[in-house]
Amino acid sequence: MYIYDQRDHTLLKERVVQFQRQTQNFLDGELSEEEFLPLRLQNGLYIQRLAPMLRIAVPYGMLSSTQVRALAHITRHYDKGYCHVTTRQNIQLNWPKLEEVPEILTELSGVSMHAIQTSGNCIRNVTSDAFAGVADDEIEDPRPYCELVRQWSTLHPEFAFLPRKFKIAINGSQQDRVAMKFHDIGLQLVNDIDGDLGFQVYVGGGMGRTPVVGQEIKEFLPQRYLLSYLCAIVRTYNRLGRRDNKYKARIKILVKAMGIEKFRELVDEEWCLIRDSYSPLTDVDINAAKSFFSKPNYHAQLQVRRAEIQDNKQPNGNPDALAELNPAFSKWLQRNVRGHQHGDFSAVTLSLKPTGVAPGDITAAQLETLATLAEQFSFGELRTTHEQNVVLADVLREDLFDLWVTANKAGFATPNIDTLTDIVCCPGGDFCALANAKSLPIADAIQKKFDDMDYVYDLGELSLNISGCMNACAHHHVSDIGVLGVDKKGEEFYQIMLGGNDGRDQAAIGKVLGPASGRDEIPAVIEKILDVFVEHRHEHESFGQVYRRIGLNRFKERVYA
Amino acid sequence: MADNQVLQGTQWKVDSSRNFDEGLSLLAQSSELEDSSVTWVFTPEQWQIAKEKLNLNTIKCGLRLCGDDNVEPLAADIKAFDLIVIEFPHFTDGRGFSIAAQLRERYQYQGELRASGYLLVDQLFYLKRCGFDSFVFRNPVDADKAVSALADFSVSYQAS
């Protein structure tokens, strides 16, 4: 993964000093609340319902064991002993003290971490595929490009006061696993007919109260122009995006209002004028970025492990043989383990969604276990996923059983990845000041109702996302089943949406099923929806396929019968 | 701090620019404006008229832009200005950052570029990097803190 150099360290140190001053000026009354607001937001600090919330950046989800241990310490020392993995791969502390935030930032900077631009009207943390670099359908590892964009966008002097927040995602595989078309800019790595690498560029996607599927603005952008083209898009947006109404200030509204053709024309006009003066990404730059993401030494790991087996120091961990003897391990192997570019290795998703725990929440002790597991089994690195789980990307297949045993004890081995109970959920009304309704109790009630794992498996891959308000942090518009908390005269109700897709199959925005239901009714409503699916599905059909075939009405008729 | 102060480079100075509409009409004689110690700052609309009516060779001219102004129609005139002032109605209105970058990159403007309005000292480092070299605050700021904020960072990621 990327290793900080002197420049990164200096910048971080100076940022901490700057924020210390800003916090002090605010506490001394020199900065008003209104003036301090954008400054603290650009350091990831929100004021929430009960306490401040600090959002820590995890660039494209990559973490080292050392960083995870530091997070465990911070979580224990400055918070209540747990933190939360967000749907943009970041980590949130829910109970830090404002006065201690500069201290937390100092601790973070010690392990090359920060909270820069995790909030505010600026370019946010760039997100990517948790299986980057190991996915078997990969065109190119997106992480070097993520890192180049991270550096370019970090403290970018021109883009710190945009009309609204700005999110970029980069996908490097055939399958879109980053919800590319629901970002302000989505970048798909592609080869052109000559085999040259570049990007297909999407713009103007988003969720929130006006969900929009992003449109292609450039079919093929040679990689050397990546940063000048991004600059041209963000500059055009910064000049022309609406600033009179925060609900109409995202780039999606601008693109929609003027049309993609006109927007493309303006961006191209700007880009043509700057692309030659704007320092292009040279092969040297790109190769330097790539050098941080070279493949781990799979061969050496393999040799060591095989020698241990030969010397009988370790049992032969053939996962397939062990799976035959152990049904629970077999389930886990099927659901939580996926293929890898190297045939002797697997990528493992550790579930942060056992029943009874808020989706994405993780304790300090669990963080320490994670750090150890990563060291023991995955070259000391791990990734957070935008579905709020954790991935160990490089696990030797013979180690899978040992990993499972430890992960199971630590509560990470719930075999529910990509199933109904792998619920994506925002912190909701329990924590968030923006929320209209609670989301966590809904997740809990659904997990409790559908506790029969055989039934859950039988449903196949199915996404269920719950947002506590229309800001859509849990991406409820793009899941098979979306639940949205709404407030009706002070009472919490929940609206159901069906048929959304984040781009894994085909990007689509879910449709509202009908009138909202009360909190207690939701599990039963979900059950009816699932019944319709099960009754209509043909063999191997997924929920999304059935929905697209039979349409919304069949579900509606049953739920509101 | 007195009202007419401008932070130029790292020095606070008395502002020698005056907005054209300060007590002067477009019928003013060029001779009234021929004072080499004053830069007269025009809005884009005033500039179009001034170009025709005044002898600009003998007057130091400036331009005042706000976020809504389009620079493109003025592209050919950019060289005529010793000073371009970009107005910031509020510190969260970031359009001026991009206007500045465009003036420097796209239109090759080499003269003094001034940010004027409601600005936080915490924005000075960014403003400087976008090409601004002078600053006028409509809000009260601590003069020394402003100077030191210009150097909040000793490094940057972006090539500039």
XYZ file of C-alpha atoms in Angstrom:
721
model
C 0.000 0.000 0.000
C 0.994 3.623 -0.263
C 3.791 4.636 2.120
C 4.005 8.257 3.197
C 7.092 10.194 2.220
C 8.487 13.348 3.804
C 6.068 15.573 1.941
C 3.021 13.632 3.137
C 4.260 13.705 6.733
C 5.061 17.413 6.625
C 1.705 18.257 5.130
C -0.124 16.250 7.766
C 1.843 17.808 10.598
C 1.139 21.293 9.292
C -2.533 20.451 8.873
C -2.762 19.372 12.516
C -1.138 22.638 13.633
C -3.560 24.584 11.451
C -6.563 22.785 12.888
C -5.314 23.258 16.452
C -5.252 26.981 15.779
C -8.694 26.927 14.188
C -10.200 25.014 17.102
C -8.542 27.372 19.598
C -9.757 30.424 17.687
C -13.257 28.988 17.767
C -13.118 28.203 21.485
C -11.767 31.732 22.111
C -14.625 33.236 20.127
C -12.373 34.623 17.390
C -14.040 32.414 14.808
C -17.820 32.354 14.819
C -19.711 29.087 14.634
C -20.575 29.824 11.016
C -16.926 30.489 10.174
C -15.631 27.449 12.016
C -18.186 25.179 10.335
C -16.509 24.635 6.935
C -13.094 24.467 8.587
C -14.068 21.717 10.993
C -16.058 19.864 8.336
C -13.001 19.732 6.099
C -11.330 18.019 9.005
C -14.112 15.479 9.260
C -15.747 16.936 12.348
C -19.532 17.045 12.545
C -21.651 18.129 15.455
C -24.195 15.381 15.928
C -27.237 14.737 18.017
C -25.384 13.721 21.158
C -21.742 14.504 20.557
C -19.342 15.470 17.792
C -18.600 12.841 15.170
C -15.157 12.516 13.645
C -14.887 10.836 10.264
C -11.441 9.436 9.607
C -10.301 8.994 6.014
C -9.427 5.531 4.810
C -8.180 6.270 1.293
C -9.878 3.772 -1.042
C -10.359 1.503 1.954
C -6.733 0.432 2.464
C -5.472 -0.024 6.026
C -2.359 -1.566 7.528
C -2.337 -3.579 10.742
C -0.383 -0.747 12.376
C -3.100 1.730 11.458
C -5.833 -0.581 12.708
C -4.059 -0.906 16.070
C -3.804 2.874 16.289
C -7.542 3.094 15.551
C -8.172 0.582 18.350
C -6.184 2.743 20.749
C -7.956 5.946 19.673
C -11.356 4.283 19.874
C -10.626 3.088 23.391
C -8.907 6.195 24.671
C -10.943 8.996 23.105
C -14.250 7.293 22.417
C -16.487 4.607 23.861
C -14.494 1.655 22.647
C -16.103 1.169 19.254
C -16.192 2.841 15.875
C -18.179 2.540 12.659
C -17.228 1.617 9.084
C -19.096 3.893 6.670
C -20.525 3.292 3.213
C -17.651 5.301 1.754
C -15.015 3.040 3.312
C -14.181 5.547 6.058
C -14.215 5.117 9.838
C -16.334 7.191 12.193
C -15.919 7.939 15.856
C -19.257 8.798 17.396
C -18.278 10.230 20.754
C -15.049 12.247 20.590
C -14.712 15.490 22.553
C -14.232 18.630 20.484
C -11.256 19.756 22.585
C -9.571 16.390 22.073
C -9.963 16.282 18.303
C -6.600 17.978 17.585
C -5.007 15.364 19.860
C -6.753 12.561 17.965
C -5.532 14.051 14.693
C -1.994 14.092 16.076
C -2.267 10.423 16.987
C -3.646 9.635 13.541
C -0.863 11.531 11.797
C 1.594 9.258 13.613
C 0.282 6.358 11.516
C -0.150 8.324 8.269
C -3.851 8.941 8.807
C -6.077 11.979 8.996
C -9.632 13.239 8.629
C -8.951 15.662 5.801
C -11.864 16.266 3.433
C -14.024 13.489 4.830
C -16.771 16.071 5.008
C -17.560 19.551 3.741
C -18.095 20.981 0.268
C -14.874 19.681 -1.183
C -13.517 16.629 -2.978
C -14.030 13.730 -0.612
C -12.117 10.541 -0.022
C -11.812 8.648 -3.313
C -13.389 5.198 -3.100
C -12.671 1.981 -4.915
C -13.194 -1.755 -5.088
C -12.289 -3.657 -1.917
C -10.987 -6.432 -4.191
C -8.670 -4.123 -6.122
C -5.456 -5.832 -7.136
C -6.798 -9.344 -6.501
C -10.148 -9.538 -8.314
C -10.244 -12.171 -11.007
C -12.187 -9.905 -13.374
C -9.760 -7.011 -13.079
C -8.677 -4.934 -16.066
C -6.184 -2.891 -14.083
C -5.516 -2.241 -10.406
C -7.315 1.051 -9.682
C -5.373 1.862 -6.502
C -2.389 3.649 -8.075
C -4.871 5.968 -9.786
C -6.839 6.367 -6.571
C -3.636 7.435 -4.867
C -2.807 9.926 -7.622
C -6.302 11.383 -7.322
C -6.023 11.406 -3.525
C -2.874 13.478 -3.702
C -4.225 15.778 -6.371
C -7.465 16.433 -4.482
C -5.954 16.746 -0.999
C -5.864 20.412 0.046
C -6.485 21.361 -3.566
C -6.428 25.151 -3.300
C -9.109 25.745 -5.911
C -11.661 23.193 -4.798
C -12.076 23.602 -1.042
C -15.257 25.706 -1.307
C -17.319 24.000 -3.968
C -21.097 24.482 -4.180
C -21.462 21.085 -2.492
C -19.589 17.877 -1.688
C -17.871 16.021 -4.503
C -17.247 12.282 -4.656
C -15.037 10.319 -7.029
C -14.903 6.534 -7.397
C -12.570 4.463 -9.549
C -13.359 0.965 -10.783
C -10.753 -1.319 -12.308
C -12.784 -4.464 -12.954
C -15.357 -5.700 -15.442
C -18.044 -5.622 -12.813
C -18.784 -2.242 -11.311
C -18.221 -2.753 -7.596
C -17.854 0.922 -6.707
C -21.294 2.272 -7.696
C -19.463 4.327 -10.282
C -22.601 5.758 -11.851
C -23.773 7.102 -8.511
C -20.782 9.355 -7.972
C -20.141 12.938 -9.005
C -17.385 11.469 -11.137
C -17.068 7.746 -11.836
C -13.956 6.473 -13.558
C -13.799 3.095 -15.250
C -10.374 1.836 -16.249
C -10.494 0.605 -19.841
C -8.183 -0.269 -22.694
C -8.782 1.369 -26.050
C -8.530 -0.567 -29.313
C -4.758 -0.047 -29.362
C -4.490 -1.528 -25.894
C -3.670 1.819 -24.290
C -4.979 2.319 -20.815
C -7.348 5.108 -19.968
C -10.665 5.940 -18.397
C -14.265 5.936 -19.379
C -15.612 8.914 -17.475
C -19.086 9.265 -15.970
C -20.375 12.441 -14.446
C -23.367 13.688 -12.509
C -24.469 10.552 -10.731
C -25.647 10.706 -7.172
C -28.092 9.598 -4.543
C -29.528 11.829 -1.841
C -32.939 13.369 -2.320
C -32.560 13.480 -6.104
C -31.047 10.169 -7.201
C -29.522 10.299 -10.689
C -27.643 7.738 -12.760
C -24.398 9.289 -13.990
C -23.886 9.797 -17.731
C -20.857 9.156 -19.853
C -18.985 12.372 -20.526
C -15.915 10.848 -22.120
C -15.671 7.496 -23.797
C -11.909 7.278 -23.507
C -9.573 9.552 -21.605
C -5.881 8.674 -21.974
C -4.441 8.173 -18.505
C -1.898 10.987 -18.829
C -4.751 13.494 -18.929
C -6.552 12.198 -15.857
C -5.826 15.160 -13.581
C -6.308 17.927 -16.144
C -9.655 16.430 -17.123
C -10.766 16.115 -13.508
C -9.705 19.726 -13.020
C -11.757 20.834 -16.021
C -14.880 19.079 -14.713
C -14.571 20.340 -11.140
C -13.677 23.849 -12.299
C -16.706 24.013 -14.577
C -18.840 22.837 -11.683
C -17.239 25.293 -9.253
C -17.942 28.184 -11.611
C -21.485 27.234 -12.607
C -22.968 24.962 -9.934
C -25.880 26.447 -8.027
C -25.108 28.084 -4.718
C -28.535 29.475 -3.894
C -30.049 26.211 -2.707
C -28.012 23.466 -1.086
C -30.450 20.833 -2.288
C -29.804 21.821 -5.871
C -26.096 22.392 -5.590
C -24.639 19.015 -6.541
C -23.092 18.574 -9.978
C -25.901 16.186 -10.933
C -28.358 19.098 -10.907
C -26.063 21.232 -13.067
C -25.551 18.443 -15.601
C -29.265 17.693 -15.671
C -30.202 21.349 -16.066
C -27.871 22.089 -18.979
C -27.816 18.612 -20.476
C -24.800 16.350 -20.827
C -23.909 17.680 -24.305
C -23.627 21.272 -23.186
C -21.765 20.292 -20.036
C -19.335 18.189 -22.063
C -18.760 21.113 -24.404
C -17.892 23.461 -21.524
C -15.595 20.915 -19.904
C -13.827 20.242 -23.195
C -13.384 23.933 -23.830
C -11.681 24.345 -20.459
C -9.731 21.122 -20.803
C -8.347 21.916 -24.256
C -6.936 25.152 -22.926
C -5.264 23.674 -19.853
C -4.357 20.115 -20.736
C -0.960 20.926 -22.188
C 0.077 23.385 -19.506
C -1.345 21.246 -16.710
C 1.382 18.831 -15.776
C 0.331 15.499 -17.296
C 0.758 12.156 -15.572
C 3.960 10.782 -17.019
C 4.893 7.108 -17.113
C 7.300 7.925 -14.301
C 4.464 9.298 -12.137
C 2.227 6.354 -12.896
C 4.931 3.776 -12.326
C 5.918 5.440 -9.075
C 2.309 5.167 -7.908
C 2.124 1.583 -9.116
C 5.264 0.622 -7.206
C 3.323 0.999 -3.936
C 0.774 -1.564 -5.041
C 2.979 -4.315 -6.369
C 1.814 -7.844 -5.658
C 2.885 -9.295 -2.318
C 5.370 -12.122 -2.444
C 2.820 -14.895 -2.924
C 5.429 -17.408 -3.898
C 7.520 -16.995 -0.733
C 4.426 -17.263 1.466
C 3.405 -20.385 -0.381
C 6.846 -21.969 0.052
C 6.950 -21.290 3.785
C 3.492 -22.669 4.376
C 4.039 -25.752 2.223
C 7.337 -26.469 4.028
C 5.556 -26.262 7.378
C 2.970 -28.722 6.182
C 5.672 -31.033 4.916
C 7.470 -30.918 8.277
C 4.165 -31.627 9.980
C 4.451 -28.410 11.948
C 1.104 -27.396 10.534
C -1.814 -29.528 9.460
C -2.655 -29.609 5.794
C -5.365 -27.003 5.525
C -6.957 -28.100 2.267
C -10.141 -26.038 2.522
C -12.254 -28.244 0.288
C -11.517 -31.362 2.317
C -12.193 -29.492 5.554
C -15.411 -28.092 4.167
C -16.756 -31.593 3.620
C -16.275 -32.340 7.281
C -17.515 -29.027 8.584
C -20.794 -27.604 7.240
C -20.384 -24.270 9.020
C -16.960 -23.759 7.475
C -18.391 -24.837 4.146
C -21.107 -22.152 4.340
C -18.527 -19.525 5.160
C -16.332 -20.684 2.313
C -19.226 -20.324 -0.095
C -20.441 -16.963 1.096
C -17.454 -15.039 2.436
C -14.553 -16.276 0.334
C -13.998 -15.354 -3.284
C -11.608 -16.067 -6.124
C -8.232 -14.426 -6.512
C -5.879 -13.683 -9.370
C -3.457 -16.162 -7.818
C -5.009 -19.618 -7.730
C -3.499 -20.557 -4.361
C -4.950 -17.502 -2.647
C -8.416 -16.227 -1.804
C -9.984 -12.945 -0.830
C -11.980 -13.179 2.390
C -14.733 -10.852 3.554
C -15.067 -10.603 7.315
C -18.652 -9.751 8.176
C -19.391 -6.799 10.431
C -23.060 -7.769 10.347
C -23.772 -10.396 12.977
C -27.308 -10.158 14.318
C -27.552 -7.814 17.278
C -24.729 -5.503 16.255
C -25.223 -2.232 14.398
C -24.045 -2.881 10.805
C -20.487 -1.672 10.378
C -19.796 -1.212 14.089
C -16.555 -2.608 15.389
C -15.042 -2.645 18.885
C -11.501 -1.779 19.901
C -10.810 -5.399 20.804
C -12.119 -6.503 17.405
C -9.891 -3.976 15.668
C -6.911 -5.500 17.441
C -7.987 -8.986 16.395
C -8.344 -7.706 12.825
C -4.833 -6.277 12.903
C -3.485 -9.622 14.075
C -5.496 -11.592 11.510
C -4.206 -9.347 8.741
C -0.631 -9.867 9.901
C -1.066 -13.571 10.291
C -2.950 -14.248 7.087
C -2.868 -11.331 4.661
C 0.490 -9.556 4.529
C -0.495 -7.049 7.231
C -3.093 -5.244 5.127
C -6.852 -5.085 5.066
C -9.578 -3.143 3.316
C -12.862 -1.621 4.386
C -15.712 -2.162 1.942
C -18.485 0.217 0.971
C -20.907 -2.448 2.165
C -19.414 -1.874 5.639
C -17.415 -5.082 5.947
C -13.689 -5.825 6.014
C -11.680 -7.724 3.418
C -8.482 -9.689 3.857
C -7.437 -9.772 0.236
C -4.532 -12.211 0.133
C -5.220 -15.325 2.184
C -3.489 -18.563 1.282
C -6.152 -21.201 0.695
C -4.513 -23.583 3.149
C -4.898 -20.903 5.832
C -8.622 -20.393 5.316
C -9.675 -22.855 7.996
C -7.376 -21.370 10.641
C -8.566 -17.903 9.717
C -12.182 -18.994 9.972
C -11.680 -20.472 13.456
C -10.197 -17.237 14.795
C -12.593 -14.990 12.927
C -15.493 -17.027 14.235
C -14.418 -16.523 17.845
C -14.022 -12.808 17.246
C -17.511 -12.542 15.720
C -16.393 -11.827 12.157
C -17.389 -15.065 10.489
C -21.137 -14.646 10.047
C -21.523 -16.294 6.642
C -23.888 -13.686 5.248
C -21.899 -11.653 2.717
C -24.122 -10.262 -0.058
C -27.203 -11.863 1.476
C -30.342 -10.394 3.021
C -28.753 -9.982 6.470
C -25.603 -8.255 5.137
C -27.585 -5.061 5.648
C -26.067 -1.713 4.706
C -27.250 0.846 7.231
C -26.434 4.412 8.229
C -26.153 5.401 11.914
C -29.613 6.977 11.607
C -31.618 8.779 14.232
C -29.723 7.170 17.087
C -26.705 9.304 16.240
C -27.144 11.543 13.254
C -28.584 15.042 13.538
C -29.864 14.935 9.951
C -31.877 11.730 10.302
C -35.672 11.688 10.159
C -35.893 8.249 11.692
C -33.868 5.538 13.325
C -32.319 2.959 11.052
C -30.389 0.636 13.359
C -33.469 -0.861 15.095
C -34.914 -1.711 11.662
C -31.727 -3.537 10.692
C -31.819 -5.382 13.987
C -35.476 -6.377 13.618
C -34.895 -7.653 10.075
C -31.833 -9.649 11.075
C -33.767 -11.171 13.977
C -36.764 -12.061 11.845
C -34.670 -13.716 9.143
C -32.375 -15.736 11.370
C -32.834 -18.973 9.445
C -29.616 -19.049 7.453
C -30.844 -21.755 5.106
C -33.722 -19.531 4.070
C -31.383 -16.575 3.676
C -29.026 -18.620 1.469
C -31.894 -19.883 -0.568
C -32.757 -16.273 -1.442
C -29.313 -15.879 -2.990
C -27.532 -12.579 -3.387
C -29.778 -9.816 -2.210
C -29.017 -6.311 -1.026
C -31.060 -4.521 1.607
C -30.068 -0.972 2.515
C -31.564 1.240 5.213
C -31.167 5.020 5.339
C -32.522 7.150 8.162
C -33.199 10.092 5.858
C -33.250 11.090 2.222
C -29.569 11.978 2.258
C -29.244 8.281 1.503
C -25.966 7.477 3.268
C -26.920 3.792 3.143
C -27.539 4.034 -0.620
C -31.116 2.767 -0.314
C -31.913 3.859 -3.893
C -29.532 1.317 -5.379
C -30.262 -1.868 -3.450
C -32.704 -4.653 -4.331
C -34.734 -3.597 -1.319
C -34.305 -0.093 0.031
C -35.758 1.237 3.262
C -35.990 4.964 3.883
C -36.901 6.513 7.216
C -39.343 9.407 6.964
C -40.876 11.676 9.533
C -44.642 12.133 9.512
C -45.742 14.674 12.073
C -43.052 13.598 14.494
C -43.630 9.896 13.990
C -41.167 7.554 12.303
C -42.350 5.803 9.153
C -40.482 3.791 6.568
C -40.825 3.811 2.826
C -39.834 0.762 0.787
C -38.082 0.933 -2.561
C -37.523 -1.985 -4.899
C -35.361 -2.730 -7.899
C -32.389 -0.463 -7.329
C -28.971 -1.577 -8.489
C -25.610 0.024 -7.767
C -24.189 -1.030 -11.102
C -23.147 -4.577 -10.264
C -25.740 -5.797 -12.755
C -27.207 -2.689 -14.334
C -27.333 0.654 -12.601
C -30.893 1.531 -11.624
C -32.732 3.631 -9.090
C -35.288 1.803 -6.978
C -38.978 2.605 -7.270
C -41.170 3.470 -4.306
C -43.436 0.544 -3.473
C -46.249 2.551 -1.920
C -47.253 4.331 1.280
C -44.793 4.162 4.159
C -45.258 1.699 7.013
C -44.622 1.893 10.737
C -41.436 0.555 12.251
C -43.003 -2.622 13.659
C -44.547 -3.557 10.326
C -41.330 -3.490 8.307
C -40.103 -7.062 8.904
C -43.511 -8.416 7.843
C -43.511 -6.187 4.752
C -40.067 -7.489 3.819
C -41.326 -11.036 4.296
C -44.181 -10.460 1.851
C -41.796 -9.017 -0.705
C -39.528 -12.026 -0.338
C -42.508 -14.376 -0.694
C -43.416 -12.803 -4.038
C -39.826 -13.183 -5.189
C -39.617 -16.841 -4.142
C -42.950 -17.675 -5.764
C -42.017 -16.115 -9.096
C -38.381 -16.924 -9.493
C -37.105 -19.402 -12.006
C -34.085 -21.446 -11.161
C -30.977 -19.346 -10.396
C -32.790 -16.080 -10.857
C -31.721 -13.312 -8.539
C -34.087 -10.873 -6.857
C -33.070 -8.186 -9.327
C -33.778 -10.406 -12.314
C -37.196 -11.379 -11.014
C -38.034 -7.760 -10.259
C -37.057 -6.681 -13.755
C -39.136 -9.475 -15.235
C -42.332 -9.165 -13.206
C -42.263 -5.476 -12.239
C -43.228 -3.532 -9.151
C -46.968 -4.201 -9.159
C -46.830 -7.846 -8.156
C -44.988 -6.807 -5.008
C -47.288 -3.899 -4.403
C -50.424 -6.017 -4.655
C -49.132 -8.406 -2.015
C -47.851 -5.848 0.441
C -50.928 -3.617 0.340
C -53.474 -6.409 -0.082
C -6.574 47.976 11.296
C -7.553 50.991 9.240
C -10.236 50.644 6.605
C -8.152 51.104 3.514
C -5.526 48.448 4.172
C -4.523 45.798 1.698
C -2.348 42.782 2.389
C 0.058 42.762 -0.526
C 2.506 39.906 -0.615
C 3.279 39.670 3.098
C 2.990 43.426 3.786
C 0.047 45.494 4.905
C -0.176 48.674 2.852
C -2.524 51.532 2.163
C -4.785 50.598 -0.719
C -4.123 52.873 -3.666
C -6.941 51.590 -5.799
C -10.318 53.252 -6.082
C -13.505 51.931 -7.503
C -14.417 53.945 -10.541
C -17.903 54.692 -9.353
C -16.687 56.422 -6.199
C -17.969 59.875 -6.879
C -17.003 59.886 -10.511
C -19.202 59.642 -13.521
C -18.475 58.103 -16.844
C -18.323 61.622 -18.236
C -15.248 62.361 -16.178
C -12.321 63.712 -18.085
C -9.350 61.465 -18.482
C -7.244 64.162 -16.917
C -9.071 63.776 -13.624
C -8.017 60.170 -13.560
C -4.423 60.755 -14.538
C -2.878 60.215 -11.152
C -0.213 57.566 -11.300
C -0.644 56.785 -7.607
C -4.234 55.598 -8.118
C -5.501 52.506 -9.918
C -9.084 52.985 -11.099
C -11.065 49.810 -10.854
C -13.919 49.263 -13.313
C -16.727 46.751 -13.389
C -17.016 44.867 -16.712
C -19.969 47.095 -17.699
C -18.103 50.309 -16.851
C -15.076 49.042 -18.678
C -16.936 48.641 -21.945
C -17.909 52.328 -21.826
C -14.571 53.516 -20.444
C -12.767 51.864 -23.311
C -14.548 54.175 -25.732
C -14.608 57.381 -23.729
C -11.334 57.547 -21.886
C -7.739 57.780 -22.913
C -6.614 54.610 -21.235
C -2.954 55.053 -22.054
C -2.612 57.599 -19.304
C -4.707 55.859 -16.627
C -3.866 52.918 -14.426
C -6.772 50.538 -14.871
C -8.164 47.740 -12.800
C -11.078 45.341 -13.228
C -13.530 44.167 -10.602
C -15.177 40.780 -11.115
C -17.827 38.981 -9.150
C -18.722 35.301 -9.263
C -21.351 35.714 -11.976
C -19.060 37.529 -14.391
C -17.847 35.715 -17.454
C -14.210 36.493 -18.214
C -14.288 35.294 -21.804
C -15.666 38.537 -23.378
C -12.831 40.429 -21.669
C -10.118 38.032 -22.787
C -8.576 40.454 -25.280
C -8.400 43.245 -22.692
C -6.790 41.306 -19.843
C -3.366 42.805 -20.534
C -4.734 46.315 -20.058
C -5.197 45.812 -16.339
C -2.645 46.382 -13.600
C -5.055 44.993 -11.061
C -7.934 42.543 -11.132
C -10.132 42.380 -8.048
C -12.307 39.332 -7.464
C -15.168 39.856 -5.050
C -15.995 37.248 -2.409
C -19.488 38.014 -1.107
C -19.072 35.232 1.452
C -16.155 32.998 2.381
C -18.090 29.873 1.349
C -18.565 31.185 -2.202
C -15.595 29.494 -3.844
C -16.153 30.704 -7.406
C -13.384 33.259 -7.037
C -10.806 30.508 -6.582
C -11.592 29.149 -10.026
C -11.841 32.594 -11.634
C -8.356 33.319 -10.330
C -6.989 30.021 -11.596
C -8.555 30.675 -14.993
C -7.113 34.190 -15.187
C -3.646 32.894 -14.456
C -3.757 29.655 -16.459
C -6.172 30.281 -19.284
C -5.737 34.007 -19.859
C -2.117 34.309 -18.771
C -2.876 37.335 -16.595
C 0.360 38.529 -14.982
C -0.732 41.593 -12.997
C -1.884 41.969 -9.416
C -4.759 39.659 -8.539
C -6.738 40.654 -5.482
C -9.276 38.798 -3.360
C -11.693 41.203 -1.741
C -14.621 40.624 0.562
C -15.586 38.354 3.409
C -12.560 36.068 3.698
C -11.170 33.914 6.480
C -7.458 34.071 7.182
C -7.614 30.276 7.018
C -8.285 30.612 3.291
C -5.228 32.740 2.538
C -2.894 29.880 1.747
C -5.356 28.474 -0.801
C -6.046 31.910 -2.271
C -2.350 32.551 -2.690
C -1.893 29.233 -4.443
C -4.725 30.020 -6.854
C -2.784 33.073 -7.960
C -3.979 35.855 -5.659
C -1.259 38.178 -4.452
C -3.230 40.774 -2.537
C -6.124 40.667 -0.112
C -8.692 43.130 1.178
C -10.914 42.019 4.046
C -14.375 43.358 4.637
C -14.456 41.525 7.972
C -12.121 42.254 10.895
C -8.961 40.135 10.875
C -5.817 40.067 12.961
C -3.083 41.580 10.783
C -0.259 39.349 12.034
C -2.308 36.166 11.951
C -3.235 36.888 8.353
C 0.409 37.232 7.353
C 1.379 34.003 9.071
C -1.609 32.104 7.588
C -0.191 32.775 4.123
C 2.444 30.212 5.059
C 0.224 27.595 6.738
C 1.817 24.896 4.621
C 5.362 24.507 3.373
C 4.448 21.724 0.918
C 1.664 20.936 -1.549
C 0.641 17.961 -3.610
C -0.474 19.758 -6.731
C 2.047 21.052 -9.201
C 1.506 24.789 -9.455
